[in-house]
Coordinates of C-alpha atoms in Angstrom, one line a residue:
M1 CA 6.8 -4.4 -5.9
T2 CA 4.9 -5.8 -3.1
Y3 CA 1.9 -5.5 -0.8
C4 CA 2.1 -6.3 2.9
V5 CA -0.7 -5.4 5.5
G6 CA -0.9 -6.0 9.0
L7 CA -3.6 -5.4 11.6
C8 CA -3.5 -5.4 15.3
L9 CA -6.6 -5.8 16.9
K10 CA -8.3 -6.3 20.2
D11 CA -8.6 -10.1 19.7
G12 CA -5.1 -10.7 18.1
L13 CA -3.2 -9.9 14.7
V14 CA -3.7 -10.5 11.0
F15 CA -0.6 -10.5 8.7
L16 CA -1.1 -10.7 4.7
S17 CA 1.6 -10.7 2.0
D18 CA 1.8 -11.1 -1.6
T19 CA 4.9 -13.1 -3.3
R20 CA 5.8 -11.1 -6.1
T21 CA 8.9 -8.9 -6.3
N22 CA 9.2 -7.9 -10.2
A23 CA 6.8 -8.1 -13.2
G24 CA 8.7 -7.5 -16.2
V25 CA 7.2 -8.4 -19.7
D26 CA 9.3 -11.6 -19.8
Q27 CA 10.4 -12.1 -16.0
I28 CA 8.1 -12.3 -13.0
G29 CA 9.8 -13.1 -9.7
T30 CA 8.0 -14.8 -6.9
F31 CA 9.6 -14.7 -3.3
R32 CA 8.0 -15.1 0.2
K33 CA 7.6 -12.0 2.0
M34 CA 6.6 -13.5 5.5
T35 CA 8.9 -14.9 7.8
L36 CA 7.5 -16.3 11.3
F37 CA 9.4 -16.9 14.8
Q38 CA 8.0 -19.1 17.5
N39 CA 9.3 -20.6 20.6
K40 CA 7.2 -21.7 23.7
D41 CA 7.0 -17.8 25.1
R42 CA 6.9 -15.9 22.0
F43 CA 5.6 -15.3 18.6
F44 CA 6.7 -13.1 16.0
A45 CA 5.9 -12.3 12.3
L46 CA 7.6 -10.3 10.1
M47 CA 6.7 -9.2 6.7
S48 CA 9.3 -7.1 4.2
A49 CA 9.1 -4.7 1.1
G50 CA 11.9 -3.0 -0.8
N51 CA 15.4 -4.0 -2.2
L52 CA 15.1 -8.2 -2.0
A53 CA 19.0 -8.3 -1.4
I54 CA 18.8 -6.2 1.7
T55 CA 15.4 -7.7 3.1
Q56 CA 16.9 -11.4 2.8
S57 CA 20.1 -10.3 4.6
V58 CA 18.1 -8.8 7.4
K59 CA 15.9 -11.8 7.7
E60 CA 19.0 -14.0 7.9
I61 CA 20.8 -12.3 10.5
L62 CA 17.3 -12.4 12.6
L63 CA 17.1 -16.4 11.8
Q64 CA 20.7 -17.1 12.6
G65 CA 20.0 -15.5 16.3
Q66 CA 22.9 -13.3 15.8
S67 CA 23.4 -11.1 18.8
L68 CA 22.8 -7.3 18.3
K69 CA 24.0 -5.3 21.4
G70 CA 23.5 -8.3 23.4
R71 CA 20.1 -9.5 22.6
N72 CA 18.0 -11.3 19.4
L73 CA 14.5 -12.3 18.9
W74 CA 14.7 -15.4 21.2
T75 CA 16.1 -13.3 24.1
A76 CA 14.3 -10.0 23.7
K77 CA 12.2 -9.2 26.7
N78 CA 9.3 -8.0 25.2
S79 CA 8.0 -7.1 22.0
Y80 CA 9.5 -3.8 21.8
E81 CA 13.1 -5.1 22.4
A82 CA 12.3 -7.5 19.7
A83 CA 11.3 -4.5 17.4
V84 CA 14.7 -2.9 18.3
V85 CA 16.4 -6.0 17.2
V86 CA 14.8 -6.0 13.8
G87 CA 16.0 -2.3 13.4
D88 CA 19.4 -3.1 14.4
A89 CA 19.8 -5.9 12.1
I90 CA 18.8 -3.4 9.4
K91 CA 21.4 -0.8 10.7
Q92 CA 23.9 -3.7 10.4
V93 CA 23.2 -4.3 6.7
Y94 CA 23.2 -0.6 5.9
E95 CA 26.6 -0.2 7.3
R96 CA 27.6 -3.0 5.3
D97 CA 26.2 -2.3 2.1
H98 CA 25.1 1.4 1.8
S99 CA 28.4 2.8 0.1
A100 CA 28.3 0.0 -2.7
L101 CA 24.6 0.5 -3.3
E102 CA 25.4 4.3 -3.7
K103 CA 27.9 3.9 -6.2
A104 CA 25.7 1.6 -8.0
G105 CA 23.0 4.6 -8.1
L106 CA 20.7 2.6 -5.8
D107 CA 18.7 3.5 -2.4
F108 CA 18.8 1.5 0.4
N109 CA 15.1 0.6 0.4
C110 CA 13.9 -1.7 3.2
N111 CA 10.5 -1.4 5.1
M112 CA 9.1 -4.1 7.4
I113 CA 6.0 -4.8 9.4
F114 CA 7.0 -6.7 12.5
G115 CA 4.5 -8.1 15.2
G116 CA 3.5 -10.5 17.7
Q117 CA 3.6 -11.3 21.3
V118 CA 5.8 -12.3 24.2
K119 CA 4.0 -14.0 27.1
G120 CA 2.4 -11.7 29.7
E121 CA 2.3 -9.1 27.3
K122 CA -0.7 -7.8 24.7
P123 CA 0.0 -8.3 21.0
R124 CA 1.7 -5.6 19.3
L125 CA 2.6 -4.3 15.8
F126 CA 5.4 -2.2 14.4
N127 CA 6.1 -0.5 11.2
I128 CA 10.1 -0.4 10.9
Y129 CA 11.7 1.8 8.4
S130 CA 15.0 2.0 6.3
A131 CA 16.9 4.0 9.3
G132 CA 16.1 1.2 11.6
N133 CA 13.7 3.2 13.6
F134 CA 9.8 2.3 13.9
I135 CA 6.4 3.4 15.3
E136 CA 3.8 1.1 17.0
S137 CA 0.3 0.7 16.2
T138 CA -2.5 2.2 18.5
P139 CA -6.0 1.4 19.1
E140 CA -6.7 4.7 16.8
T141 CA -4.2 3.5 14.0
C142 CA -4.4 -0.2 14.1
Y143 CA -2.8 -1.1 10.8
F144 CA 0.2 -0.5 8.9
Q145 CA 0.9 -1.1 5.0
I146 CA 4.0 -1.6 3.0
G147 CA 4.7 -1.6 -0.5
E148 CA 1.8 -0.8 -3.2
S149 CA -0.4 0.5 -0.4
K150 CA -3.0 3.1 -2.1
Y151 CA -5.5 0.8 -3.6
G152 CA -6.1 -1.6 -0.6
K153 CA -6.2 1.7 1.8
P154 CA -9.8 2.9 1.1
I155 CA -11.6 -0.3 2.4
L156 CA -9.4 -0.6 5.8
D157 CA -10.3 3.0 6.7
R158 CA -14.0 2.5 6.0
V159 CA -14.4 -0.8 7.7
L160 CA -11.6 -1.3 10.1
N161 CA -11.3 -0.4 13.8
F162 CA -9.6 -1.8 16.9
T163 CA -12.4 -3.9 18.0
T164 CA -13.2 -5.7 14.5
P165 CA -13.5 -9.5 15.1
L166 CA -10.6 -11.2 13.5
N167 CA -12.9 -13.3 11.0
L168 CA -14.3 -9.8 9.6
A169 CA -10.7 -8.4 9.6
T170 CA -9.6 -11.2 7.7
K171 CA -12.2 -10.6 5.0
C172 CA -11.4 -6.8 4.9
A173 CA -7.7 -7.5 4.4
L174 CA -8.3 -9.8 1.4
I175 CA -10.6 -7.4 -0.1
S176 CA -7.8 -4.9 0.4
M177 CA -5.3 -7.1 -1.4
D178 CA -8.0 -8.0 -4.1
S179 CA -8.5 -4.5 -4.7
T180 CA -4.4 -3.9 -5.1
L181 CA -4.1 -7.1 -7.3
K182 CA -6.8 -5.8 -9.7
S183 CA -5.0 -2.4 -10.2
N184 CA -1.2 -3.1 -10.2
I185 CA 0.4 -6.0 -11.9
S186 CA 3.5 -5.7 -9.7
V187 CA 1.6 -7.5 -6.8
G188 CA 0.6 -11.0 -7.6
L189 CA -0.5 -14.6 -6.2
P190 CA 0.2 -16.7 -4.4
L191 CA -0.6 -15.0 -0.9
D192 CA 0.4 -15.4 2.6
M193 CA -2.0 -15.2 5.6
L194 CA -1.6 -15.7 8.9
V195 CA -4.4 -14.8 11.5
Y196 CA -3.0 -14.7 15.2
E197 CA -5.2 -15.3 18.1
K198 CA -4.3 -13.4 21.1
N199 CA -2.4 -15.5 23.6
S200 CA -2.0 -18.6 21.6
L201 CA 1.6 -18.2 21.1
K202 CA 1.6 -20.2 17.7
A203 CA 0.2 -20.1 14.0
T204 CA -3.1 -21.7 14.3
K205 CA -4.4 -20.0 11.0
L206 CA -1.9 -20.0 8.6
V207 CA -2.7 -20.3 4.9
T208 CA -1.1 -19.9 1.6
L209 CA -3.7 -18.6 -0.9
D210 CA -3.7 -19.0 -4.9
D211 CA -6.5 -18.5 -7.7
A212 CA -7.7 -22.0 -6.8
N213 CA -8.5 -21.2 -3.2
P214 CA -12.6 -21.1 -3.0
Y215 CA -12.7 -18.4 -0.5
F216 CA -10.4 -15.8 -2.1
A217 CA -12.1 -16.7 -5.6
M218 CA -15.4 -15.9 -3.8
I219 CA -13.9 -12.8 -2.5
H220 CA -12.6 -11.7 -6.1
Q221 CA -15.7 -12.5 -7.7
S222 CA -18.3 -11.0 -5.3
W223 CA -16.6 -7.5 -4.6
G224 CA -16.4 -6.6 -8.0
E225 CA -20.1 -7.6 -8.3
K226 CA -21.0 -5.6 -5.0
L227 CA -19.0 -2.6 -6.0
R228 CA -21.0 -2.7 -9.6
E229 CA -24.3 -3.0 -7.6
A230 CA -23.5 -0.4 -5.2
F231 CA -22.5 2.2 -7.9
N232 CA -25.4 1.4 -9.9
S233 CA -27.6 2.0 -6.9
I234 CA -26.4 5.6 -6.2
A235 CA -28.4 8.2 -7.9
E236 CA -27.0 10.3 -11.0
P237 CA -26.8 14.2 -10.7
S238 CA -29.5 16.5 -11.2
W239 CA -28.6 19.7 -13.0
S240 CA -32.1 20.9 -13.0
G241 CA -32.6 20.9 -9.4
T242 CA -35.9 19.0 -9.5
Q243 CA -34.4 16.2 -7.2
K244 CA -33.0 17.9 -4.2
S245 CA -31.0 14.8 -2.7
S246 CA -29.0 14.6 -5.9
D247 CA -28.7 18.4 -6.9
I248 CA -25.3 19.0 -8.1
S249 CA -25.9 22.6 -9.3
I250 CA -26.1 24.2 -5.8
P251 CA -23.0 26.6 -5.7
A252 CA -20.3 26.1 -3.1
K253 CA -20.6 28.4 0.0
K254 CA -17.0 29.7 0.4
M255 CA -15.6 29.8 -3.3
G256 CA -17.7 30.9 -6.3
S257 CA -17.7 28.9 -9.8
V258 CA -14.3 28.6 -11.9
P259 CA -14.2 31.8 -13.9
I260 CA -14.5 31.5 -17.7
N261 CA -12.2 33.8 -19.4
T262 CA -13.1 35.3 -22.8
P263 CA -11.0 37.6 -25.0
S264 CA -9.9 40.8 -23.9
S265 CA -10.6 43.9 -26.1
K266 CA -6.6 44.1 -26.5
A267 CA -6.5 40.8 -27.7
K268 CA -9.3 41.1 -30.4
A269 CA -7.5 44.4 -31.6
V270 CA -4.3 42.3 -32.0
K271 CA -6.2 39.7 -33.6
S272 CA -7.9 42.2 -36.0
S273 CA -4.4 43.9 -36.8
V274 CA -2.9 40.5 -37.7
S275 CA -6.0 39.6 -39.8
K276 CA -5.6 42.8 -41.8
K277 CA -1.9 42.6 -42.3
A278 CA -2.5 39.1 -43.6
T279 CA -5.1 40.0 -46.0
L280 CA -3.0 43.0 -47.1
A281 CA 0.1 40.5 -47.8
K282 CA -2.0 38.5 -49.8
K283 CA -3.0 41.3 -52.2
V284 CA 0.4 42.4 -52.6
V285 CA 1.7 39.0 -53.5
K286 CA -1.1 38.7 -56.0
K287 CA -0.4 41.7 -57.6
A288 CA 3.3 40.7 -58.0
L289 CA 2.3 37.5 -59.7
P290 CA 2.6 37.6 -63.5
K291 CA -0.7 37.6 -65.1
K292 CA -1.4 34.4 -67.2
K293 CA -1.7 34.6 -71.0

């Protein structure tokens, strides 16, 4: 499994990925999920999740600069065309491998976050699916996740928006990753992080983090402590109604309480009849037994 998150913000892009591909009892696989493409007039980042053999094949096609319908990442006119190139690479691998995968009982599983900037346009971010189609981020939906996403989503939803500064977004992404690491063993260190500043067209802030990184170690410790503090600061529920702000006993307006069912008269009669029959059977057995001398 894996976890990758990409953010598209007013000031640039943030990419963060783990490096774990499996977490068996006696086998832990570590493979890099982030790939970067840089030229004088463009910069792209690609993060992948899914079947490792499939995603590696797609990345190799892109790295080789293979022409897909007359274009590749180095010749695409804009980021949208570059996303189409990534989708075409996925389709090519699908055409080659899907029959063999089906025979082996495996799904064609490949999801990617792709983003960057071509000179003259704004930074853009895409979520590309196994079918090769994709969606683009918007100011209203400014991040994408792939892989084990559920644990890291709440902090993104509560904190992040399109105008969030890059440094604050970096912290948010790392907390999202730490929450995932805490709850799922299939996501693991080290982490690859890129903070791309708008119009730079290069990776000025790129780092690989492990448990010895002082900032990530501080995030890991502080986030747990702050969560416990926040939890303990919230009032406990009041069932007596003496504390209005924490009164939990006020009923809902549109639906009543869950009904409590009790045995019906028929059920009681059946139970009574069964009980009488059992008592009678015991008496008959007792009479049938020979008396002790």
